[in-house]
Amino acid sequence: MQTQHPIIIGHRGAAGEAPENTLASFALALEQGAEGIELDVHLTKDGEIVVCHDPSVDRTTNGSGLIMNQSWGDLKALDAGLWFSEAYTGERIPLLREVFELVPRGLLINVEVKHAYEGRMEKALLAFLRESGRLEDVVISSFDHKVIQRLKQQEPEAKVGLLYAANLINHAAYAKQLGVDVHSLHPYHHGIEHEDVAAATSAGLATYPYTVNEIADYKRLITFGVTGIITDYPARLKALLKA
Ligand code: G3P
Ligand code: MG
């Protein structure tokens, strides 16, 4: 029987209730009881790491164009809250550094790398994480598993996780195949079964399925014994775990 509760990981903060990947969204997730947050990163023209899901700012701000073609000076002038609700007018695209300042030490920060930017993201991210002294709190994940492999080769202290949607024949064996020590599996939540989670746990891998928002899905994954659940609604999961 499963007795250990999974930790609550706020997806892009509390993306169901606040504009995703803003400081307001991360603050709300923490307020609601999240023990970790997930965020997405891109690199600006002048080499700053910013928190945004899409490669362009079109969907989530009042600006347009690719992040890689704009400097931090340009991007910080954009409104990243208004598209979601007037109540969030004035929210900005945050720097990764600003999110780290907001999140207390000891909580999990899952940094999802969206693009390699020809290796420049790996360099910038590792430099930032080493300087932050918070490698212990951070899990770096990506759908690009070669990025994950290179990050771990460059920084053995980094915790790395594999993001994927396929229901693999053997999830734990796939992780072993990378030839570097993988910390966690981040599967699409319908793409992993009870025995896969058990095998991953036996192999020393944490499991953080994404993005789970329905009560029935929370319950199924709790029964599976996953390590954490990535959700847009931290308060909803918190209420279930309390009950
Ligand atoms: O990291 C889990 C999840 O965020 C992956 O998908 O598109 O929401 O970044 P996406
Ligand atoms: Mg993500």
mmCIF file of C-alpha atoms and ligand atoms in Angstrom:
data_model
loop_
_atom_site.group_PDB
_atom_site.id
_atom_site.type_symbol
_atom_site.label_atom_id
_atom_site.label_comp_id
_atom_site.label_asym_id
_atom_site.label_seq_id
_atom_site.Cartn_x
_atom_site.Cartn_y
_atom_site.Cartn_z
ATOM 1 C CA MET A 1 0.000 0.000 0.000
ATOM 2 C CA GLN A 2 1.141 3.504 -0.883
ATOM 3 C CA THR A 3 1.734 5.651 2.188
ATOM 4 C CA GLN A 4 4.158 8.342 0.955
ATOM 5 C CA HIS A 5 2.384 11.308 -0.619
ATOM 6 C CA PRO A 6 3.725 12.723 -3.867
ATOM 7 C CA ILE A 7 5.015 16.280 -3.719
ATOM 8 C CA ILE A 8 3.002 19.016 -5.440
ATOM 9 C CA ILE A 9 4.845 20.686 -8.319
ATOM 10 C CA GLY A 10 3.183 23.822 -9.694
ATOM 11 C CA HIS A 11 3.221 23.750 -13.512
ATOM 12 C CA ARG A 12 4.462 27.126 -14.840
ATOM 13 C CA GLY A 13 3.510 28.186 -11.293
ATOM 14 C CA ALA A 14 -0.220 27.811 -10.871
ATOM 15 C CA ALA A 15 -0.964 28.130 -14.593
ATOM 16 C CA GLY A 16 -4.638 27.255 -14.190
ATOM 17 C CA GLU A 17 -5.264 30.313 -12.032
ATOM 18 C CA ALA A 18 -2.592 32.878 -12.910
ATOM 19 C CA PRO A 19 -0.625 33.884 -16.015
ATOM 20 C CA GLU A 20 1.854 31.062 -16.596
ATOM 21 C CA ASN A 21 5.561 31.511 -15.878
ATOM 22 C CA THR A 22 5.196 34.871 -14.085
ATOM 23 C CA LEU A 23 6.304 35.722 -10.551
ATOM 24 C CA ALA A 24 2.606 36.039 -9.610
ATOM 25 C CA SER A 25 1.990 32.495 -10.808
ATOM 26 C CA PHE A 26 4.943 31.071 -8.865
ATOM 27 C CA ALA A 27 3.952 33.011 -5.731
ATOM 28 C CA LEU A 28 0.404 31.662 -5.989
ATOM 29 C CA ALA A 29 1.659 28.078 -6.363
ATOM 30 C CA LEU A 30 3.729 28.416 -3.186
ATOM 31 C CA GLU A 31 0.832 30.043 -1.334
ATOM 32 C CA GLN A 32 -1.357 27.093 -2.344
ATOM 33 C CA GLY A 33 1.083 24.595 -0.857
ATOM 34 C CA ALA A 34 3.265 23.582 -3.796
ATOM 35 C CA GLU A 35 6.538 22.034 -2.665
ATOM 36 C CA GLY A 36 8.104 22.644 -6.038
ATOM 37 C CA ILE A 37 7.573 24.508 -9.280
ATOM 38 C CA GLU A 38 8.124 23.727 -12.938
ATOM 39 C CA LEU A 39 9.158 26.458 -15.387
ATOM 40 C CA ASP A 40 10.370 26.742 -18.995
ATOM 41 C CA VAL A 41 13.460 28.638 -20.131
ATOM 42 C CA HIS A 42 14.718 30.395 -23.250
ATOM 43 C CA LEU A 43 17.783 32.497 -24.032
ATOM 44 C CA THR A 44 17.588 36.172 -25.077
ATOM 45 C CA LYS A 45 19.686 37.809 -27.780
ATOM 46 C CA ASP A 46 22.023 39.128 -25.076
ATOM 47 C CA GLY A 47 22.370 35.770 -23.310
ATOM 48 C CA GLU A 48 19.929 36.170 -20.396
ATOM 49 C CA ILE A 49 17.885 33.152 -19.265
ATOM 50 C CA VAL A 50 14.199 34.083 -19.226
ATOM 51 C CA VAL A 51 11.172 32.106 -18.105
ATOM 52 C CA CYS A 52 8.641 31.585 -20.887
ATOM 53 C CA HIS A 53 7.069 28.522 -22.480
ATOM 54 C CA ASP A 54 6.974 29.433 -26.165
ATOM 55 C CA PRO A 55 10.003 30.456 -28.238
ATOM 56 C CA SER A 56 8.062 33.615 -29.129
ATOM 57 C CA VAL A 57 6.295 36.125 -26.890
ATOM 58 C CA ASP A 58 3.171 36.348 -29.087
ATOM 59 C CA ARG A 59 0.793 34.174 -27.040
ATOM 60 C CA THR A 60 1.595 35.324 -23.503
ATOM 61 C CA THR A 61 2.524 38.998 -23.833
ATOM 62 C CA ASN A 62 1.486 42.188 -25.624
ATOM 63 C CA GLY A 63 4.641 41.929 -27.763
ATOM 64 C CA SER A 64 5.610 39.776 -30.713
ATOM 65 C CA GLY A 65 8.583 37.917 -32.140
ATOM 66 C CA LEU A 66 11.118 35.342 -31.046
ATOM 67 C CA ILE A 67 12.846 35.657 -27.666
ATOM 68 C CA MET A 68 16.218 34.858 -29.282
ATOM 69 C CA ASN A 69 15.930 38.006 -31.420
ATOM 70 C CA GLN A 70 15.224 40.359 -28.500
ATOM 71 C CA SER A 71 17.310 41.647 -25.627
ATOM 72 C CA TRP A 72 16.305 41.476 -21.965
ATOM 73 C CA GLY A 73 15.857 45.258 -22.103
ATOM 74 C CA ASP A 74 13.179 44.813 -24.800
ATOM 75 C CA LEU A 75 11.461 41.874 -23.137
ATOM 76 C CA LYS A 76 11.150 43.353 -19.668
ATOM 77 C CA ALA A 77 8.951 46.154 -21.062
ATOM 78 C CA LEU A 78 6.279 43.644 -22.171
ATOM 79 C CA ASP A 79 3.127 42.871 -20.223
ATOM 80 C CA ALA A 80 2.843 39.121 -19.528
ATOM 81 C CA GLY A 81 -0.278 39.233 -17.349
ATOM 82 C CA LEU A 82 -2.949 41.092 -19.260
ATOM 83 C CA TRP A 83 -3.628 38.273 -21.772
ATOM 84 C CA PHE A 84 -4.741 36.135 -18.814
ATOM 85 C CA SER A 85 -6.734 38.693 -16.847
ATOM 86 C CA GLU A 86 -6.768 42.422 -16.151
ATOM 87 C CA ALA A 87 -6.043 41.645 -12.520
ATOM 88 C CA TYR A 88 -2.533 40.611 -13.580
ATOM 89 C CA THR A 89 -1.662 43.712 -15.615
ATOM 90 C CA GLY A 90 1.973 44.638 -15.101
ATOM 91 C CA GLU A 91 3.337 41.101 -14.727
ATOM 92 C CA ARG A 92 6.542 40.652 -16.729
ATOM 93 C CA ILE A 93 8.483 37.797 -18.258
ATOM 94 C CA PRO A 94 10.835 36.978 -15.367
ATOM 95 C CA LEU A 95 14.522 36.237 -15.468
ATOM 96 C CA LEU A 96 15.331 32.783 -14.095
ATOM 97 C CA ARG A 97 17.284 34.614 -11.398
ATOM 98 C CA GLU A 98 14.148 36.427 -10.226
ATOM 99 C CA VAL A 99 12.236 33.165 -9.818
ATOM 100 C CA PHE A 100 15.099 31.724 -7.782
ATOM 101 C CA GLU A 101 14.945 34.768 -5.502
ATOM 102 C CA LEU A 102 11.225 34.175 -4.961
ATOM 103 C CA VAL A 103 11.351 30.441 -4.241
ATOM 104 C CA PRO A 104 12.706 29.558 -0.777
ATOM 105 C CA ARG A 105 15.761 27.311 -0.615
ATOM 106 C CA GLY A 106 14.943 23.638 -0.208
ATOM 107 C CA LEU A 107 11.916 23.679 -2.515
ATOM 108 C CA LEU A 108 12.223 21.887 -5.848
ATOM 109 C CA ILE A 109 12.759 23.984 -8.967
ATOM 110 C CA ASN A 110 12.234 21.985 -12.167
ATOM 111 C CA VAL A 111 13.866 23.927 -15.002
ATOM 112 C CA GLU A 112 12.645 22.691 -18.378
ATOM 113 C CA VAL A 113 15.035 23.516 -21.207
ATOM 114 C CA LYS A 114 13.023 24.185 -24.358
ATOM 115 C CA HIS A 115 15.909 24.784 -26.790
ATOM 116 C CA ALA A 116 19.642 24.132 -26.823
ATOM 117 C CA TYR A 117 20.529 27.349 -28.683
ATOM 118 C CA GLU A 118 23.540 25.491 -30.145
ATOM 119 C CA GLY A 119 24.807 24.616 -26.662
ATOM 120 C CA ARG A 120 24.651 28.201 -25.388
ATOM 121 C CA MET A 121 21.720 27.420 -23.077
ATOM 122 C CA GLU A 122 23.624 24.594 -21.379
ATOM 123 C CA LYS A 123 26.619 26.868 -20.756
ATOM 124 C CA ALA A 124 24.514 29.760 -19.455
ATOM 125 C CA LEU A 125 22.305 27.547 -17.298
ATOM 126 C CA LEU A 126 25.162 25.662 -15.652
ATOM 127 C CA ALA A 127 27.040 28.900 -14.980
ATOM 128 C CA PHE A 128 23.916 30.350 -13.370
ATOM 129 C CA LEU A 129 23.180 27.240 -11.282
ATOM 130 C CA ARG A 130 26.756 26.903 -10.027
ATOM 131 C CA GLU A 131 26.768 30.553 -9.009
ATOM 132 C CA SER A 132 23.379 30.200 -7.302
ATOM 133 C CA GLY A 133 24.689 27.412 -5.058
ATOM 134 C CA ARG A 134 21.327 25.683 -5.485
ATOM 135 C CA LEU A 135 22.175 22.696 -7.701
ATOM 136 C CA GLU A 136 20.728 20.491 -4.964
ATOM 137 C CA ASP A 137 17.239 22.075 -5.303
ATOM 138 C CA VAL A 138 17.106 21.928 -9.095
ATOM 139 C CA VAL A 139 16.063 19.236 -11.563
ATOM 140 C CA ILE A 140 16.783 20.128 -15.188
ATOM 141 C CA SER A 141 14.474 18.386 -17.657
ATOM 142 C CA SER A 142 13.967 18.475 -21.412
ATOM 143 C CA PHE A 143 12.249 16.694 -24.268
ATOM 144 C CA ASP A 144 15.712 16.901 -25.892
ATOM 145 C CA HIS A 145 17.503 14.010 -24.213
ATOM 146 C CA LYS A 146 20.837 14.848 -25.812
ATOM 147 C CA VAL A 147 20.729 18.196 -23.993
ATOM 148 C CA ILE A 148 20.131 16.275 -20.763
ATOM 149 C CA GLN A 149 23.022 13.925 -21.468
ATOM 150 C CA ARG A 150 25.404 16.817 -22.228
ATOM 151 C CA LEU A 151 24.335 18.773 -19.138
ATOM 152 C CA LYS A 152 25.090 15.811 -16.885
ATOM 153 C CA GLN A 153 28.425 15.192 -18.601
ATOM 154 C CA GLN A 154 29.390 18.847 -18.074
ATOM 155 C CA GLU A 155 28.175 19.024 -14.469
ATOM 156 C CA PRO A 156 28.018 15.707 -12.577
ATOM 157 C CA GLU A 157 26.394 17.489 -9.582
ATOM 158 C CA ALA A 158 23.357 18.515 -11.664
ATOM 159 C CA LYS A 159 20.151 16.498 -11.296
ATOM 160 C CA VAL A 160 18.670 15.729 -14.689
ATOM 161 C CA GLY A 161 15.309 14.330 -15.782
ATOM 162 C CA LEU A 162 13.841 12.953 -19.001
ATOM 163 C CA LEU A 163 10.655 14.467 -20.369
ATOM 164 C CA TYR A 164 8.651 12.355 -22.825
ATOM 165 C CA ALA A 165 5.150 11.460 -23.909
ATOM 166 C CA ALA A 166 5.523 7.882 -25.206
ATOM 167 C CA ASN A 167 4.551 4.888 -23.100
ATOM 168 C CA LEU A 168 7.935 3.212 -23.415
ATOM 169 C CA ILE A 169 8.359 -0.563 -23.250
ATOM 170 C CA ASN A 170 10.765 -0.132 -20.329
ATOM 171 C CA HIS A 171 10.995 3.391 -18.876
ATOM 172 C CA ALA A 172 13.778 2.636 -16.393
ATOM 173 C CA ALA A 173 15.875 0.800 -18.998
ATOM 174 C CA TYR A 174 15.568 3.747 -21.357
ATOM 175 C CA ALA A 175 16.946 6.073 -18.676
ATOM 176 C CA LYS A 176 19.896 3.724 -18.110
ATOM 177 C CA GLN A 177 20.667 3.823 -21.829
ATOM 178 C CA LEU A 178 21.757 7.462 -21.623
ATOM 179 C CA GLY A 179 25.002 6.398 -19.975
ATOM 180 C CA VAL A 180 24.762 9.197 -17.378
ATOM 181 C CA ASP A 181 23.053 9.158 -14.012
ATOM 182 C CA VAL A 182 19.425 10.233 -14.585
ATOM 183 C CA HIS A 183 17.616 11.578 -11.510
ATOM 184 C CA SER A 184 14.008 11.434 -12.678
ATOM 185 C CA LEU A 185 11.424 10.455 -15.277
ATOM 186 C CA HIS A 186 8.931 13.150 -16.344
ATOM 187 C CA PRO A 187 6.401 11.177 -18.419
ATOM 188 C CA TYR A 188 3.112 12.355 -19.830
ATOM 189 C CA HIS A 189 0.739 11.125 -17.137
ATOM 190 C CA HIS A 190 -1.250 8.809 -19.436
ATOM 191 C CA GLY A 191 1.996 7.342 -20.744
ATOM 192 C CA ILE A 192 3.092 5.461 -17.641
ATOM 193 C CA GLU A 193 1.628 2.508 -15.782
ATOM 194 C CA HIS A 194 1.767 1.229 -12.233
ATOM 195 C CA GLU A 195 4.490 -1.362 -12.895
ATOM 196 C CA ASP A 196 6.614 1.244 -14.719
ATOM 197 C CA VAL A 197 6.572 3.508 -11.666
ATOM 198 C CA ALA A 198 7.456 0.562 -9.427
ATOM 199 C CA ALA A 199 10.357 -0.408 -11.704
ATOM 200 C CA ALA A 200 11.575 3.197 -11.824
ATOM 201 C CA THR A 201 11.464 3.465 -8.035
ATOM 202 C CA SER A 202 13.412 0.195 -7.712
ATOM 203 C CA ALA A 203 16.000 1.583 -10.127
ATOM 204 C CA GLY A 204 16.385 4.683 -7.919
ATOM 205 C CA LEU A 205 14.547 7.015 -10.312
ATOM 206 C CA ALA A 206 12.051 9.632 -9.158
ATOM 207 C CA THR A 207 8.849 9.980 -11.233
ATOM 208 C CA TYR A 208 7.200 13.360 -11.922
ATOM 209 C CA PRO A 209 4.317 12.917 -14.402
ATOM 210 C CA TYR A 210 2.932 16.011 -16.202
ATOM 211 C CA THR A 211 0.475 17.822 -16.514
ATOM 212 C CA VAL A 212 -2.173 16.408 -14.220
ATOM 213 C CA ASN A 213 -5.291 18.430 -13.435
ATOM 214 C CA GLU A 214 -8.177 16.006 -12.869
ATOM 215 C CA ILE A 215 -8.981 14.457 -9.468
ATOM 216 C CA ALA A 216 -9.305 10.947 -10.959
ATOM 217 C CA ASP A 217 -5.816 11.270 -12.473
ATOM 218 C CA TYR A 218 -4.327 12.535 -9.186
ATOM 219 C CA LYS A 219 -5.810 9.497 -7.437
ATOM 220 C CA ARG A 220 -4.478 7.029 -10.009
ATOM 221 C CA LEU A 221 -0.955 8.465 -9.818
ATOM 222 C CA ILE A 222 -1.000 8.564 -6.015
ATOM 223 C CA THR A 223 -1.852 4.840 -6.078
ATOM 224 C CA PHE A 224 1.062 4.270 -8.486
ATOM 225 C CA GLY A 225 3.403 5.818 -5.908
ATOM 226 C CA VAL A 226 4.839 8.628 -8.039
ATOM 227 C CA THR A 227 7.355 10.965 -6.391
ATOM 228 C CA GLY A 228 5.646 14.188 -7.438
ATOM 229 C CA ILE A 229 2.785 15.462 -9.583
ATOM 230 C CA ILE A 230 3.136 18.417 -11.960
ATOM 231 C CA THR A 231 -0.172 20.314 -11.946
ATOM 232 C CA ASP A 232 -1.703 23.626 -13.065
ATOM 233 C CA TYR A 233 -3.842 23.558 -9.874
ATOM 234 C CA PRO A 234 -1.665 23.083 -6.770
ATOM 235 C CA ALA A 235 -4.585 23.965 -4.439
ATOM 236 C CA ARG A 236 -6.770 21.231 -5.956
ATOM 237 C CA LEU A 237 -4.105 18.577 -5.405
ATOM 238 C CA LYS A 238 -3.340 19.940 -1.932
ATOM 239 C CA ALA A 239 -7.015 19.622 -0.928
ATOM 240 C CA LEU A 240 -7.088 16.007 -2.123
ATOM 241 C CA LEU A 241 -3.884 15.092 -0.289
ATOM 242 C CA LYS A 242 -5.212 16.706 2.900
ATOM 243 C CA ALA A 243 -8.415 14.690 2.640
HETATM 244 O O1 G3P B 1 7.731 19.771 -17.668
HETATM 245 C C1 G3P B 1 6.465 19.245 -17.856
HETATM 246 C C2 G3P B 1 5.670 19.974 -18.896
HETATM 247 O O2 G3P B 1 5.791 21.343 -18.681
HETATM 248 C C3 G3P B 1 6.108 19.645 -20.302
HETATM 249 O O3 G3P B 1 5.297 20.224 -21.295
HETATM 250 O O4 G3P B 1 4.658 21.935 -22.941
HETATM 251 O O5 G3P B 1 3.912 22.147 -20.579
HETATM 252 O O6 G3P B 1 6.270 22.531 -21.172
HETATM 253 P P1 G3P B 1 5.032 21.781 -21.490
HETATM 254 MG MG MG B 2 7.186 22.847 -19.243
#
